[in-house]
Amino acid sequence: MNKKIAIAFIAILSTGINAFSQNDFPTTGNANLATTNYLRFGGRVYVQATNTGLSGNTRGIISNSVSWNTSTSKWAIGLTGSSVSDFSLLRFENIGGIGFFNGPSTGGYYEVDNEGLEQYRRMTILNDGKIGIGISSPESRLEVRGLGSLANLYNPAAAGIKISNGGNLIMDGNEIYSDGSLNIGVAPSGTLAFGPVDATTSFSGAFRVFGNGNVGIGTNDTKGYKFAVNGDAVFTKVVVKSYTTWPDYVFEPSYKLPSLQYVEQYINTNKHLPDVPSAADIENQGVDLANTQAALLRKIEELTLYVIELKKEVEELKTKNN
């Protein structure tokens, strides 16, 4: 073979191989590899980014087995009529942010409009940083929207939120359930508040646990007490324990019973019984149930001793008169 012909043949062959083995991108301007409206990788992954040819709420997509059908204005799932087992779609949206969609297919090709695609929305990240799970327009930094009810059964699959680390913490629309210990606490300077809320008033909390362990119901100020209630309360039983100065000592022989003359003078001067809180004390400090009960019992026991003593005097007078 002529040397010049051979060299020319090798040059042509080399050029042909290079043409089929790689893509050349321009150093300036835009590169468009799409034959129609998208870039396709291996028949499964599509990248489509254009201001035209997509749905009104879409600036671009990255997907597997999903593309926008411009002729029907619907999302085509199962590309070119093929059957797929699942699909995923990442959509850059005109309203700002990114939407994540995925779901199973019916085992064949089908199409849905924008409203139909929403049933497969899993997560949304808005351009202001808000994240929504199961919702397209979250109003908070993190908003989770889901359906389901625990009813009377422990059912993690029906929960809106599940936190798991050995045990499960389940939260749905109306309750929090834990299959282990549930500890809720606040920092020393914080407050844990529970109460009804609505969209027009700020949250105040009808029940508060303060960082120092004090509890208030209907009040933000416990006045330094461990438990404070601003309003009515009803109990079926109240027990005060560890009270060591119960006044049975009144019946001990060493107890000095005040004279009735002293009691009379004290009442005339102070307008209340000795060792019993006055009306002013109760108004300023409230009623100490344990101390007040002990004081009243002490007065009853003293009164009993006075009655016994008076009975003895009456019996002595009867004996002398007879």
Tab-separated table of C-alpha atoms in Angstrom:
chain	number	residue	atom	x	y	z
A	1	MET	CA	0.000	0.000	0.000
A	2	ASN	CA	1.171	3.467	-0.885
A	3	LYS	CA	2.627	5.172	2.225
A	4	LYS	CA	0.691	8.416	1.625
A	5	ILE	CA	-2.591	6.533	1.188
A	6	ALA	CA	-1.970	4.547	4.391
A	7	ILE	CA	-1.240	7.688	6.401
A	8	ALA	CA	-4.430	9.356	5.076
A	9	PHE	CA	-6.512	6.249	5.916
A	10	ILE	CA	-5.153	6.146	9.494
A	11	ALA	CA	-5.897	9.873	9.950
A	12	ILE	CA	-9.503	9.434	8.755
A	13	LEU	CA	-10.001	6.356	10.967
A	14	SER	CA	-8.598	8.185	13.986
A	15	THR	CA	-10.915	11.140	13.421
A	16	GLY	CA	-13.905	8.820	13.170
A	17	ILE	CA	-13.016	7.035	16.385
A	18	ASN	CA	-12.618	10.336	18.243
A	19	ALA	CA	-15.965	11.513	16.910
A	20	PHE	CA	-17.758	8.506	18.385
A	21	SER	CA	-15.770	8.164	21.632
A	22	GLN	CA	-16.152	11.617	23.165
A	23	ASN	CA	-18.233	14.824	23.218
A	24	ASP	CA	-16.647	18.184	22.514
A	25	PHE	CA	-17.993	21.192	24.497
A	26	PRO	CA	-17.411	24.769	23.339
A	27	THR	CA	-15.260	26.940	25.582
A	28	THR	CA	-17.767	29.789	25.267
A	29	GLY	CA	-21.536	29.932	24.940
A	30	ASN	CA	-24.042	27.176	25.761
A	31	ALA	CA	-23.806	23.459	25.103
A	32	ASN	CA	-27.053	21.733	24.112
A	33	LEU	CA	-26.929	17.948	24.062
A	34	ALA	CA	-30.714	17.497	24.091
A	35	THR	CA	-32.287	16.166	20.967
A	36	THR	CA	-35.665	17.569	22.051
A	37	ASN	CA	-36.150	19.049	25.542
A	38	TYR	CA	-33.920	16.965	27.726
A	39	LEU	CA	-30.576	15.305	28.308
A	40	ARG	CA	-30.773	11.546	28.728
A	41	PHE	CA	-28.296	9.282	30.516
A	42	GLY	CA	-28.537	5.578	29.853
A	43	GLY	CA	-32.254	5.688	29.193
A	44	ARG	CA	-33.136	6.148	32.892
A	45	VAL	CA	-31.996	9.558	34.141
A	46	TYR	CA	-33.218	12.763	32.518
A	47	VAL	CA	-32.022	16.337	33.054
A	48	GLN	CA	-34.280	19.046	31.701
A	49	ALA	CA	-33.608	22.730	32.345
A	50	THR	CA	-35.388	25.278	30.196
A	51	ASN	CA	-37.807	28.158	30.690
A	52	THR	CA	-40.043	26.781	27.962
A	53	GLY	CA	-41.507	23.391	27.338
A	54	LEU	CA	-42.093	22.554	31.013
A	55	SER	CA	-45.066	22.951	33.367
A	56	GLY	CA	-45.764	26.440	34.687
A	57	ASN	CA	-44.259	25.733	38.103
A	58	THR	CA	-41.062	24.166	36.843
A	59	ARG	CA	-37.702	25.605	35.878
A	60	GLY	CA	-35.864	22.322	35.568
A	61	ILE	CA	-35.950	18.668	36.566
A	62	ILE	CA	-33.611	15.792	37.295
A	63	SER	CA	-35.449	12.506	37.204
A	64	ASN	CA	-35.420	8.840	36.471
A	65	SER	CA	-38.217	7.544	34.285
A	66	VAL	CA	-40.061	10.911	34.364
A	67	SER	CA	-40.200	13.622	31.687
A	68	TRP	CA	-42.559	16.442	30.726
A	69	ASN	CA	-44.756	15.599	27.748
A	70	THR	CA	-45.161	18.930	25.949
A	71	SER	CA	-47.860	17.572	23.680
A	72	THR	CA	-50.183	16.536	26.520
A	73	SER	CA	-48.882	18.997	29.186
A	74	LYS	CA	-48.512	16.141	31.646
A	75	TRP	CA	-45.756	14.326	33.482
A	76	ALA	CA	-44.912	11.096	31.663
A	77	ILE	CA	-43.951	8.270	34.027
A	78	GLY	CA	-42.458	5.296	32.241
A	79	LEU	CA	-40.420	6.837	29.475
A	80	THR	CA	-41.466	6.355	25.855
A	81	GLY	CA	-44.161	3.912	26.886
A	82	SER	CA	-41.879	1.586	28.835
A	83	SER	CA	-42.837	0.010	32.165
A	84	VAL	CA	-40.986	1.060	35.345
A	85	SER	CA	-40.977	-0.258	38.914
A	86	ASP	CA	-40.567	3.178	40.539
A	87	PHE	CA	-39.726	6.792	39.767
A	88	SER	CA	-38.007	9.779	41.356
A	89	LEU	CA	-38.083	13.443	40.440
A	90	LEU	CA	-36.177	16.502	41.698
A	91	ARG	CA	-37.890	19.667	40.487
A	92	PHE	CA	-36.586	23.241	40.560
A	93	GLU	CA	-39.747	25.308	40.988
A	94	ASN	CA	-40.708	28.787	39.778
A	95	ILE	CA	-42.163	29.670	43.212
A	96	GLY	CA	-38.672	29.187	44.644
A	97	GLY	CA	-37.098	26.143	46.199
A	98	ILE	CA	-36.810	22.484	45.316
A	99	GLY	CA	-39.447	19.747	45.356
A	100	PHE	CA	-38.688	16.050	45.833
A	101	PHE	CA	-41.081	13.440	44.445
A	102	ASN	CA	-40.989	9.663	44.247
A	103	GLY	CA	-43.333	6.719	44.219
A	104	PRO	CA	-44.154	3.327	42.778
A	105	SER	CA	-45.642	2.928	39.350
A	106	THR	CA	-48.604	0.825	38.314
A	107	GLY	CA	-46.243	-1.348	36.324
A	108	GLY	CA	-46.732	0.539	33.088
A	109	TYR	CA	-46.612	3.906	31.373
A	110	TYR	CA	-48.968	6.600	32.683
A	111	GLU	CA	-49.246	10.371	32.861
A	112	VAL	CA	-50.322	12.818	35.565
A	113	ASP	CA	-50.832	16.572	35.590
A	114	ASN	CA	-49.290	18.888	38.198
A	115	GLU	CA	-52.101	18.222	40.668
A	116	GLY	CA	-51.724	14.494	40.208
A	117	LEU	CA	-47.970	14.716	40.780
A	118	GLU	CA	-48.539	16.370	44.184
A	119	GLN	CA	-49.623	13.038	45.696
A	120	TYR	CA	-46.022	11.905	45.269
A	121	ARG	CA	-44.407	14.979	46.867
A	122	ARG	CA	-42.151	13.832	49.721
A	123	MET	CA	-40.187	16.946	50.697
A	124	THR	CA	-39.883	20.628	49.827
A	125	ILE	CA	-37.068	23.094	50.480
A	126	LEU	CA	-38.119	26.714	49.896
A	127	ASN	CA	-35.693	29.452	48.928
A	128	ASP	CA	-36.012	31.031	52.411
A	129	GLY	CA	-34.738	27.817	54.031
A	130	LYS	CA	-38.088	26.418	55.211
A	131	ILE	CA	-38.407	22.643	54.921
A	132	GLY	CA	-41.674	20.768	54.477
A	133	ILE	CA	-42.224	17.012	54.612
A	134	GLY	CA	-45.406	15.990	52.839
A	135	ILE	CA	-46.328	19.631	52.135
A	136	SER	CA	-45.488	22.038	49.309
A	137	SER	CA	-45.659	25.349	51.227
A	138	PRO	CA	-44.237	24.993	54.763
A	139	GLU	CA	-44.818	28.013	57.021
A	140	SER	CA	-42.197	27.098	59.634
A	141	ARG	CA	-38.532	26.156	59.515
A	142	LEU	CA	-39.652	22.516	59.649
A	143	GLU	CA	-43.244	21.424	58.997
A	144	VAL	CA	-44.351	17.812	58.815
A	145	ARG	CA	-47.720	16.981	57.304
A	146	GLY	CA	-49.061	13.447	57.428
A	147	LEU	CA	-52.215	11.425	57.974
A	148	GLY	CA	-52.875	8.649	60.446
A	149	SER	CA	-54.162	7.971	63.944
A	150	LEU	CA	-52.796	5.804	66.730
A	151	ALA	CA	-56.357	5.171	67.972
A	152	ASN	CA	-56.089	2.621	70.789
A	153	LEU	CA	-53.154	0.780	69.274
A	154	TYR	CA	-49.446	1.427	69.168
A	155	ASN	CA	-48.870	1.916	65.481
A	156	PRO	CA	-45.593	3.614	64.445
A	157	ALA	CA	-46.583	3.461	60.796
A	158	ALA	CA	-49.500	5.844	61.412
A	159	ALA	CA	-47.436	8.524	63.133
A	160	GLY	CA	-46.695	11.974	61.755
A	161	ILE	CA	-43.231	11.953	63.354
A	162	LYS	CA	-41.215	8.991	64.597
A	163	ILE	CA	-37.969	9.380	66.512
A	164	SER	CA	-36.194	6.124	67.167
A	165	ASN	CA	-33.038	5.272	69.082
A	166	GLY	CA	-33.622	1.911	70.700
A	167	GLY	CA	-37.178	2.966	71.623
A	168	ASN	CA	-39.770	4.852	69.607
A	169	LEU	CA	-41.251	8.287	70.196
A	170	ILE	CA	-44.426	8.656	68.167
A	171	MET	CA	-46.247	11.956	67.574
A	172	ASP	CA	-49.456	12.341	65.609
A	173	GLY	CA	-52.200	14.949	65.536
A	174	ASN	CA	-53.377	14.596	69.129
A	175	GLU	CA	-50.912	12.676	71.252
A	176	ILE	CA	-47.322	11.746	72.030
A	177	TYR	CA	-46.577	8.085	72.672
A	178	SER	CA	-43.398	6.411	73.833
A	179	ASP	CA	-42.792	2.694	74.150
A	180	GLY	CA	-40.086	3.458	76.720
A	181	SER	CA	-39.401	6.211	79.232
A	182	LEU	CA	-40.493	9.675	78.152
A	183	ASN	CA	-38.528	12.520	79.738
A	184	ILE	CA	-39.429	16.108	78.914
A	185	GLY	CA	-37.277	18.843	80.421
A	186	VAL	CA	-36.219	22.435	80.031
A	187	ALA	CA	-32.973	24.283	80.572
A	188	PRO	CA	-32.592	26.105	83.925
A	189	SER	CA	-33.594	29.399	82.342
A	190	GLY	CA	-36.335	27.943	80.132
A	191	THR	CA	-40.051	27.277	80.492
A	192	LEU	CA	-42.091	24.308	79.259
A	193	ALA	CA	-45.616	25.559	78.518
A	194	PHE	CA	-48.821	23.732	77.560
A	195	GLY	CA	-52.071	25.376	76.537
A	196	PRO	CA	-54.577	26.063	73.772
A	197	VAL	CA	-53.525	28.212	70.823
A	198	ASP	CA	-55.200	29.784	67.814
A	199	ALA	CA	-54.080	31.787	64.826
A	200	THR	CA	-55.003	35.212	66.233
A	201	THR	CA	-53.462	35.323	69.722
A	202	SER	CA	-49.965	34.701	71.013
A	203	PHE	CA	-49.321	31.520	72.978
A	204	SER	CA	-49.277	32.051	76.738
A	205	GLY	CA	-49.654	28.553	78.153
A	206	ALA	CA	-52.202	27.444	80.738
A	207	PHE	CA	-49.747	25.026	82.361
A	208	ARG	CA	-46.091	25.910	82.883
A	209	VAL	CA	-43.060	24.044	84.199
A	210	PHE	CA	-40.266	26.489	84.965
A	211	GLY	CA	-36.556	25.774	84.770
A	212	ASN	CA	-36.248	25.666	88.582
A	213	GLY	CA	-38.894	22.912	88.771
A	214	ASN	CA	-41.774	25.136	89.900
A	215	VAL	CA	-45.184	24.455	88.310
A	216	GLY	CA	-47.855	27.046	87.628
A	217	ILE	CA	-51.434	26.536	86.443
A	218	GLY	CA	-53.111	29.688	85.206
A	219	THR	CA	-50.193	31.831	86.366
A	220	ASN	CA	-46.731	32.834	85.216
A	221	ASP	CA	-45.589	33.594	88.791
A	222	THR	CA	-45.513	30.829	91.402
A	223	LYS	CA	-44.405	33.293	94.129
A	224	GLY	CA	-41.487	31.000	94.879
A	225	TYR	CA	-43.696	27.968	95.596
A	226	LYS	CA	-43.161	24.614	93.903
A	227	PHE	CA	-46.837	24.476	92.830
A	228	ALA	CA	-49.160	27.430	92.243
A	229	VAL	CA	-52.759	27.447	90.969
A	230	ASN	CA	-54.548	30.649	89.989
A	231	GLY	CA	-58.187	29.559	90.130
A	232	ASP	CA	-60.376	26.866	91.619
A	233	ALA	CA	-59.136	23.347	92.287
A	234	VAL	CA	-60.859	20.176	93.441
A	235	PHE	CA	-59.338	17.073	95.020
A	236	THR	CA	-60.698	13.736	96.079
A	237	LYS	CA	-57.940	13.419	98.681
A	238	VAL	CA	-55.052	15.522	99.974
A	239	VAL	CA	-52.310	13.987	102.133
A	240	VAL	CA	-49.555	16.026	103.808
A	241	LYS	CA	-46.710	13.744	104.840
A	242	SER	CA	-43.525	14.086	106.877
A	243	TYR	CA	-45.161	16.391	109.415
A	244	THR	CA	-43.409	15.697	112.759
A	245	THR	CA	-44.978	18.271	115.120
A	246	TRP	CA	-48.480	16.844	115.322
A	247	PRO	CA	-49.912	18.122	118.637
A	248	ASP	CA	-50.412	14.903	120.606
A	249	TYR	CA	-47.898	16.456	123.013
A	250	VAL	CA	-50.835	18.408	124.486
A	251	PHE	CA	-51.816	15.288	126.428
A	252	GLU	CA	-48.341	14.765	127.871
A	253	PRO	CA	-48.082	15.468	131.659
A	254	SER	CA	-45.317	18.012	131.011
A	255	TYR	CA	-47.529	20.185	128.774
A	256	LYS	CA	-48.507	23.483	130.391
A	257	LEU	CA	-52.099	24.250	129.522
A	258	PRO	CA	-52.670	28.020	129.205
A	259	SER	CA	-55.136	29.402	131.711
A	260	LEU	CA	-58.536	30.498	130.499
A	261	GLN	CA	-57.775	33.941	131.917
A	262	TYR	CA	-54.698	34.182	129.648
A	263	VAL	CA	-56.741	33.007	126.663
A	264	GLU	CA	-59.427	35.604	127.337
A	265	GLN	CA	-56.900	38.414	127.593
A	266	TYR	CA	-55.156	37.315	124.380
A	267	ILE	CA	-58.453	37.227	122.473
A	268	ASN	CA	-59.441	40.685	123.719
A	269	THR	CA	-56.074	42.092	122.595
A	270	ASN	CA	-55.412	40.247	119.293
A	271	LYS	CA	-58.912	39.220	118.159
A	272	HIS	CA	-57.859	35.634	117.402
A	273	LEU	CA	-56.775	32.517	119.301
A	274	PRO	CA	-53.167	32.117	120.448
A	275	ASP	CA	-50.914	30.302	117.924
A	276	VAL	CA	-53.613	30.504	115.230
A	277	PRO	CA	-52.954	32.689	112.122
A	278	SER	CA	-54.802	35.983	112.026
A	279	ALA	CA	-56.969	37.164	109.144
A	280	ALA	CA	-54.161	39.508	108.067
A	281	ASP	CA	-51.653	36.620	108.045
A	282	ILE	CA	-53.941	34.517	105.859
A	283	GLU	CA	-54.522	37.405	103.451
A	284	ASN	CA	-50.810	38.107	103.056
A	285	GLN	CA	-49.341	34.601	103.228
A	286	GLY	CA	-52.205	32.223	102.464
A	287	VAL	CA	-53.215	29.151	104.429
A	288	ASP	CA	-50.575	26.592	105.363
A	289	LEU	CA	-52.758	23.493	105.466
A	290	ALA	CA	-50.470	21.412	107.667
A	291	ASN	CA	-49.666	24.143	110.199
A	292	THR	CA	-53.247	25.385	110.333
A	293	GLN	CA	-54.651	21.881	110.824
A	294	ALA	CA	-52.099	21.238	113.571
A	295	ALA	CA	-52.937	24.537	115.293
A	296	LEU	CA	-56.667	23.848	115.169
A	297	LEU	CA	-56.190	20.325	116.504
A	298	ARG	CA	-54.073	21.711	119.320
A	299	LYS	CA	-56.879	24.101	120.264
A	300	ILE	CA	-59.399	21.264	120.180
A	301	GLU	CA	-57.193	19.151	122.435
A	302	GLU	CA	-56.685	22.095	124.817
A	303	LEU	CA	-60.446	22.708	124.768
A	304	THR	CA	-60.981	19.042	125.642
A	305	LEU	CA	-58.680	19.410	128.656
A	306	TYR	CA	-60.555	22.551	129.748
A	307	VAL	CA	-63.871	20.654	129.519
A	308	ILE	CA	-62.485	17.746	131.548
A	309	GLU	CA	-61.182	20.135	134.198
A	310	LEU	CA	-64.482	22.000	134.343
A	311	LYS	CA	-66.359	18.696	134.656
A	312	LYS	CA	-64.238	17.748	137.615
A	313	GLU	CA	-64.975	21.103	139.249
A	314	VAL	CA	-68.684	20.659	138.625
A	315	GLU	CA	-68.582	17.166	140.175
A	316	GLU	CA	-66.774	18.528	143.245
A	317	LEU	CA	-69.419	21.249	143.639
A	318	LYS	CA	-72.199	18.692	143.361
A	319	THR	CA	-70.570	16.553	146.042
A	320	LYS	CA	-70.206	19.523	148.424
A	321	ASN	CA	-73.806	20.635	147.860
A	322	ASN	CA	-75.131	17.185	148.563
